[in-house]
PDB file of C-alpha atoms in Angstrom:
ATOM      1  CA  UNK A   1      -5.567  19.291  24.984  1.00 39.00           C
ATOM      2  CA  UNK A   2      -8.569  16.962  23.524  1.00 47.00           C
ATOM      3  CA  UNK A   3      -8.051  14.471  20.970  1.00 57.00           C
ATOM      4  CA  UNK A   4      -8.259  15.207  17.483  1.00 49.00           C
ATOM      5  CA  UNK A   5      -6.780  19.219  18.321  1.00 57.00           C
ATOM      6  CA  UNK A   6      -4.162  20.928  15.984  1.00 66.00           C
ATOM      7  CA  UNK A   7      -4.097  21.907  12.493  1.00 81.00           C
ATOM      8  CA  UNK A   8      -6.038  20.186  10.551  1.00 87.00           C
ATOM      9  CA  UNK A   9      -4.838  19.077   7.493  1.00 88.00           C
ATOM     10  CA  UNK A  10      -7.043  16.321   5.808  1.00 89.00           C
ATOM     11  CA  UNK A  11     -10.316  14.936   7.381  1.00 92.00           C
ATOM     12  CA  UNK A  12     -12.772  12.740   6.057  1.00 90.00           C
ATOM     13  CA  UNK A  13     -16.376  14.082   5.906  1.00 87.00           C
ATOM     14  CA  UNK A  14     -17.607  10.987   4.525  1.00 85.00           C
ATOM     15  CA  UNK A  15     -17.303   8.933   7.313  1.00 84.00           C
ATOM     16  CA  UNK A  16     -19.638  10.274   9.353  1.00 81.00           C
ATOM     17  CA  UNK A  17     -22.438   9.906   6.527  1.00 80.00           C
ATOM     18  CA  UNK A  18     -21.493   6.735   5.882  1.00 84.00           C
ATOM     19  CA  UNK A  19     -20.407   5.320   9.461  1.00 86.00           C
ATOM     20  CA  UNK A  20     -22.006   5.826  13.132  1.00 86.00           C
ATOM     21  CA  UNK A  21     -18.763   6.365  15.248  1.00 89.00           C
ATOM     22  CA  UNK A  22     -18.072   4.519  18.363  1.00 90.00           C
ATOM     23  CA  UNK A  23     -14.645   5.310  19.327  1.00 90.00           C
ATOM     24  CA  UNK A  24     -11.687   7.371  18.619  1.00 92.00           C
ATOM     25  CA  UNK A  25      -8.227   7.006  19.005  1.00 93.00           C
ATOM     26  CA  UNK A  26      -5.009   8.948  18.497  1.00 94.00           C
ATOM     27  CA  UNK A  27      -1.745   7.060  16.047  1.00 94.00           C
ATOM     28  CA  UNK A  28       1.237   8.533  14.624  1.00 94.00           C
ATOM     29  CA  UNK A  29       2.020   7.546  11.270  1.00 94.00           C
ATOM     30  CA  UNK A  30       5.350   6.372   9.614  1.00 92.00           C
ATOM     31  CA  UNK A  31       6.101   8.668   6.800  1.00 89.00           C
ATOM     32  CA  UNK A  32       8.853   9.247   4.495  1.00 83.00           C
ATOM     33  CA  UNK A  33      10.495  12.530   3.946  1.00 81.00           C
ATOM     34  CA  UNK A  34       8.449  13.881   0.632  1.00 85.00           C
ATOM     35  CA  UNK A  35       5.018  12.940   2.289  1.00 87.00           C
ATOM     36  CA  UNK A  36       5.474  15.060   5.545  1.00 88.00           C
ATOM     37  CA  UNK A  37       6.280  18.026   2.949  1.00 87.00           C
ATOM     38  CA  UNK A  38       3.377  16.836   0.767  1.00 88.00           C
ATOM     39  CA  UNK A  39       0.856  16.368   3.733  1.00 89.00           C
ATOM     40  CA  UNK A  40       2.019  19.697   4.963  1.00 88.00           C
ATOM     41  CA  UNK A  41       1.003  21.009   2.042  1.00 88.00           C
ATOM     42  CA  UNK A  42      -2.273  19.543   2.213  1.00 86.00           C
ATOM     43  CA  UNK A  43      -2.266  17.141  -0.617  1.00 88.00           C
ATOM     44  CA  UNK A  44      -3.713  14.278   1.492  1.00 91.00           C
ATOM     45  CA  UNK A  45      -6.777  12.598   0.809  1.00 91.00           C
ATOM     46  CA  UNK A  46      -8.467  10.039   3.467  1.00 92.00           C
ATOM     47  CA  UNK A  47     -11.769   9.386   1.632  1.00 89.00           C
ATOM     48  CA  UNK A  48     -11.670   5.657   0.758  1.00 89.00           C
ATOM     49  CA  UNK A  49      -8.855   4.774   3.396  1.00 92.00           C
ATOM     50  CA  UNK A  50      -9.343   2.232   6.219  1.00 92.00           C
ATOM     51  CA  UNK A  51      -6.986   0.556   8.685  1.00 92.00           C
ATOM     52  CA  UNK A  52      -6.278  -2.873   9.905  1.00 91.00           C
ATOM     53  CA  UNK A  53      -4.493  -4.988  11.317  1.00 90.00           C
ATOM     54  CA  UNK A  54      -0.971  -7.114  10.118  1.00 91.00           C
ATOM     55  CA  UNK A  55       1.529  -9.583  11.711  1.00 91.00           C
ATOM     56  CA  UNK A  56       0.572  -7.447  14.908  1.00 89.00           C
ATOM     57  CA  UNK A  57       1.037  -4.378  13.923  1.00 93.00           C
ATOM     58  CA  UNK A  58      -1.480  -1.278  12.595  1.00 93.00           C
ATOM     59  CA  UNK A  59      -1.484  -0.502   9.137  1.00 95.00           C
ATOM     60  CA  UNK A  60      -3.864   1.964   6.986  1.00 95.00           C
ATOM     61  CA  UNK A  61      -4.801   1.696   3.407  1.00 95.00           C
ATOM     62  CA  UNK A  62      -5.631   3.469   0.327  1.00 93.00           C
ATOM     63  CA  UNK A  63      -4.515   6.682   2.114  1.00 92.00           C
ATOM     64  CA  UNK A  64      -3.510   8.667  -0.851  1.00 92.00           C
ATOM     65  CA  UNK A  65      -1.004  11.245  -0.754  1.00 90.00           C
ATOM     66  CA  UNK A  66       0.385  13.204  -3.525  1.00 89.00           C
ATOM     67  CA  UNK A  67       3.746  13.241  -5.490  1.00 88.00           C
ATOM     68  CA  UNK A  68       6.143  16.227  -3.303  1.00 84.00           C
ATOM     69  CA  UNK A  69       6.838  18.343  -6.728  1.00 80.00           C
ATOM     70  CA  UNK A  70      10.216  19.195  -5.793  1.00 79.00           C
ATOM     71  CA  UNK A  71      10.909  15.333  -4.740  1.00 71.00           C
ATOM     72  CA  UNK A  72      12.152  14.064  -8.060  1.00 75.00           C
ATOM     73  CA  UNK A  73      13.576  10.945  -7.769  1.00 76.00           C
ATOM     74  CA  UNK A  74      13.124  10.826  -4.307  1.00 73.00           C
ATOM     75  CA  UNK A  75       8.838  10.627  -4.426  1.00 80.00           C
ATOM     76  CA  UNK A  76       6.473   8.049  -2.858  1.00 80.00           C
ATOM     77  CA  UNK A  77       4.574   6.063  -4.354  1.00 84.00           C
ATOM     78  CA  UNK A  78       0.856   7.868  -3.420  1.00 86.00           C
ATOM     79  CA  UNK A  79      -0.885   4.884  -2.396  1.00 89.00           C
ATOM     80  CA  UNK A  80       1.778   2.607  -0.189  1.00 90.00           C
ATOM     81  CA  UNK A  81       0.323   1.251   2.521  1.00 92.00           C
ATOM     82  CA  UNK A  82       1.517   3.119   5.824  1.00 92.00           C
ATOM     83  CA  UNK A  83       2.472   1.885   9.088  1.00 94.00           C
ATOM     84  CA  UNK A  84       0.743   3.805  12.305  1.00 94.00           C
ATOM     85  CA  UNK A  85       2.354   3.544  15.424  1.00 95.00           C
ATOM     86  CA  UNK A  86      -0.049   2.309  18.746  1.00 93.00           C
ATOM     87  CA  UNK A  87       1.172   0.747  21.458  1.00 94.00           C
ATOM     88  CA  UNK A  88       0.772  -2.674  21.620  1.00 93.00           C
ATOM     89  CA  UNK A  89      -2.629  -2.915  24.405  1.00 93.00           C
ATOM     90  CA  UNK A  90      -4.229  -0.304  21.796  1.00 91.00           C
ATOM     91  CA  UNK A  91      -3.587  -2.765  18.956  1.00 91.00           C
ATOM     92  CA  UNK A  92      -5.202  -5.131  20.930  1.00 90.00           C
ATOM     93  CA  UNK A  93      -8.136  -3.453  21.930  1.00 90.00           C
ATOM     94  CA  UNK A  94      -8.480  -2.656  18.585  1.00 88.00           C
ATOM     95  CA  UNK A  95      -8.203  -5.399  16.689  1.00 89.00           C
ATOM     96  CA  UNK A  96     -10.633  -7.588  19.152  1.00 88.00           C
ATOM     97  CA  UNK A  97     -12.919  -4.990  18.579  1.00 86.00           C
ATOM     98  CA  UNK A  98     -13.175  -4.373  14.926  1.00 83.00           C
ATOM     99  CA  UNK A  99     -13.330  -8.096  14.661  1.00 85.00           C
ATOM    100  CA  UNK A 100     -16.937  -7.806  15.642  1.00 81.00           C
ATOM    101  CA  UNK A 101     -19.411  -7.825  12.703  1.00 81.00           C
ATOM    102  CA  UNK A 102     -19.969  -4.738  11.027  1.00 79.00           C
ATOM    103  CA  UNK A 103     -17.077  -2.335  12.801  1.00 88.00           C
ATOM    104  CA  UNK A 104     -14.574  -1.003  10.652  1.00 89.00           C
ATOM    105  CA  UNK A 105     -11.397   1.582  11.636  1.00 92.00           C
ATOM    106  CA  UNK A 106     -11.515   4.472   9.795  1.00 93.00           C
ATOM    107  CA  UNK A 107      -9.142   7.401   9.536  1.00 94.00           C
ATOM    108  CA  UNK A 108     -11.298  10.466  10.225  1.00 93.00           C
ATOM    109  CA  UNK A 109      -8.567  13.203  10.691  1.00 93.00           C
ATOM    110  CA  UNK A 110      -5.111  13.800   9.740  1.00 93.00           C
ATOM    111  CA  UNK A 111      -3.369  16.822  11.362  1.00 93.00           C
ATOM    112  CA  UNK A 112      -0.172  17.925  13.616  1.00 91.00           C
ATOM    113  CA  UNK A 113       0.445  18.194  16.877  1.00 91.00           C
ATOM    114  CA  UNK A 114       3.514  18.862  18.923  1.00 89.00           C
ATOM    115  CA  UNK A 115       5.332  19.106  15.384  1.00 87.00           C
ATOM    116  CA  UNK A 116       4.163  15.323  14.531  1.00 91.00           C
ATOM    117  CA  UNK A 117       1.817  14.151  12.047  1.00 92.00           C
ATOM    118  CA  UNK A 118      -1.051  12.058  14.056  1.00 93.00           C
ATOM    119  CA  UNK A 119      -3.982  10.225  12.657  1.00 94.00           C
ATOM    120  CA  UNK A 120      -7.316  10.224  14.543  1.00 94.00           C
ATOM    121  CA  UNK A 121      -8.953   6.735  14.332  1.00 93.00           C
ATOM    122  CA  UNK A 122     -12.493   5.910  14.479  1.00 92.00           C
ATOM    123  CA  UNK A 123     -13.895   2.283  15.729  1.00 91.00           C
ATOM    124  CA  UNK A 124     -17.170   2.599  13.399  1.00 89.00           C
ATOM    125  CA  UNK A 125     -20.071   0.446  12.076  1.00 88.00           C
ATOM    126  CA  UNK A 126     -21.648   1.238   8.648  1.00 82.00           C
ATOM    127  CA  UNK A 127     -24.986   2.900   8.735  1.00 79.00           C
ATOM    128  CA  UNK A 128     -27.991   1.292   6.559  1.00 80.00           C
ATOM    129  CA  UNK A 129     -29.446   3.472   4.358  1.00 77.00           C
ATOM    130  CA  UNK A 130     -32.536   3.920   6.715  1.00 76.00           C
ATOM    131  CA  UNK A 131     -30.078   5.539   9.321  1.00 77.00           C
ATOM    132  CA  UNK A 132     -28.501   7.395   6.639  1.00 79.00           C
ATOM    133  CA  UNK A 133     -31.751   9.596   5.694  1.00 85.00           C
ATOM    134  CA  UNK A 134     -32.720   9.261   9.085  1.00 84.00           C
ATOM    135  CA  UNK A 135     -29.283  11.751  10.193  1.00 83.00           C
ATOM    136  CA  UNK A 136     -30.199  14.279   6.862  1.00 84.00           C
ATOM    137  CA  UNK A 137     -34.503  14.362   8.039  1.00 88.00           C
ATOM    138  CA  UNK A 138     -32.822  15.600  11.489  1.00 87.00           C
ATOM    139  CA  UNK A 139     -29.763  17.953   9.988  1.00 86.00           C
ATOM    140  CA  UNK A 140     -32.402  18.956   7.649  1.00 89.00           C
ATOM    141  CA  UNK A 141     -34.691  19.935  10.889  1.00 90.00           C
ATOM    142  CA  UNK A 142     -31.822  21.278  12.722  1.00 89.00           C
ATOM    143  CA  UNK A 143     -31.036  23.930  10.163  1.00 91.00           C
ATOM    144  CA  UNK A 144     -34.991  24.494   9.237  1.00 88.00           C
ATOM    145  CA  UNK A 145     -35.398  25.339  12.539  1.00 89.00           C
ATOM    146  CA  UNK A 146     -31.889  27.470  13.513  1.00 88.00           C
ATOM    147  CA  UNK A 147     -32.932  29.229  10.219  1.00 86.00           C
ATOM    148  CA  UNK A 148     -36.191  30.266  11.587  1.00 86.00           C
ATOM    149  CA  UNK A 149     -35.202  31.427  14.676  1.00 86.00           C
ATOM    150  CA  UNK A 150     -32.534  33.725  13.117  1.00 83.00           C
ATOM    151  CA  UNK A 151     -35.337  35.417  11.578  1.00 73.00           C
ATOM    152  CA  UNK A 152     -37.092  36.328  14.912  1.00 67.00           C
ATOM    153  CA  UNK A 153     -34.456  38.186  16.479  1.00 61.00           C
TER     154      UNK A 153
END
């Protein structure tokens, strides 16, 4: 089964606008009770998250998850910073790499597998704004051009 396979349950479509990616990588997460129900739910949101990492181990911020409603007293706070779990040569890898200028990890998809909640990484570095309508001209083209052919036959 390829990376990045099995329901989908939050993805960030930014990212790929804003960010050429370079690599991706497979983490579970460390959740609490209410935020597996929440996430299952699909009240995730990995827009302006990012990861990085801590006393040697992975975390990712600004993930934002909402409130479980049925969780009363019991909730999560919706933007605690969440611990994903790599082995340690990953960390490594990763951490010597996004040291570089310009790379950034980036959560790009949140989704189950195998009953667990796993968190598709991305090693990426930021686009300019050059690059940026560069990718539209040629999506632009893409569909100009798919569009016109549907027409013919």
């Amino acid at each position: 089964m390829p990376k990045g396979d099995g329901k989908t349950l939050a993805q960030n479509r930014k990212a790929s606008h804003d960010y050429t990616i370079e690599e991706t990588i497979e983490a579970g997460i460390e959740l609490k009770g209410t935020e597996i129900k929440s996430i299952r739910r699909g009240s995730a949101n990995l827009r302006d998250s990012y990861a990085r990492v801590y006393q040697d181990e992975m975390y990712v911020y600004n993930m934002h998850i909402a409130p479980y409603e049925e969780g009363n007293r019991f909730n999560h706070d919706p933007l605690r910073t969440r611990k994903l779990l790599l082995k340690r040569k990953q960390i490594d890898k990763l951490f010597g790499e996004s040291r570089e200028k310009g790379y950034a990890l980036i959560p790009l998809k949140l989704y189950i597998k195998n009953g667990y909640c796993k968190m598709l990484l991305g090693l990426a570095k930021g686009k300019k704004d050059y690059d940026k309508r560069h990718t539209l001209k040629a999506k632009e083209a893409k569909r100009e051009m798919d569009r016109a052919m549907k027409g013919k036959y």
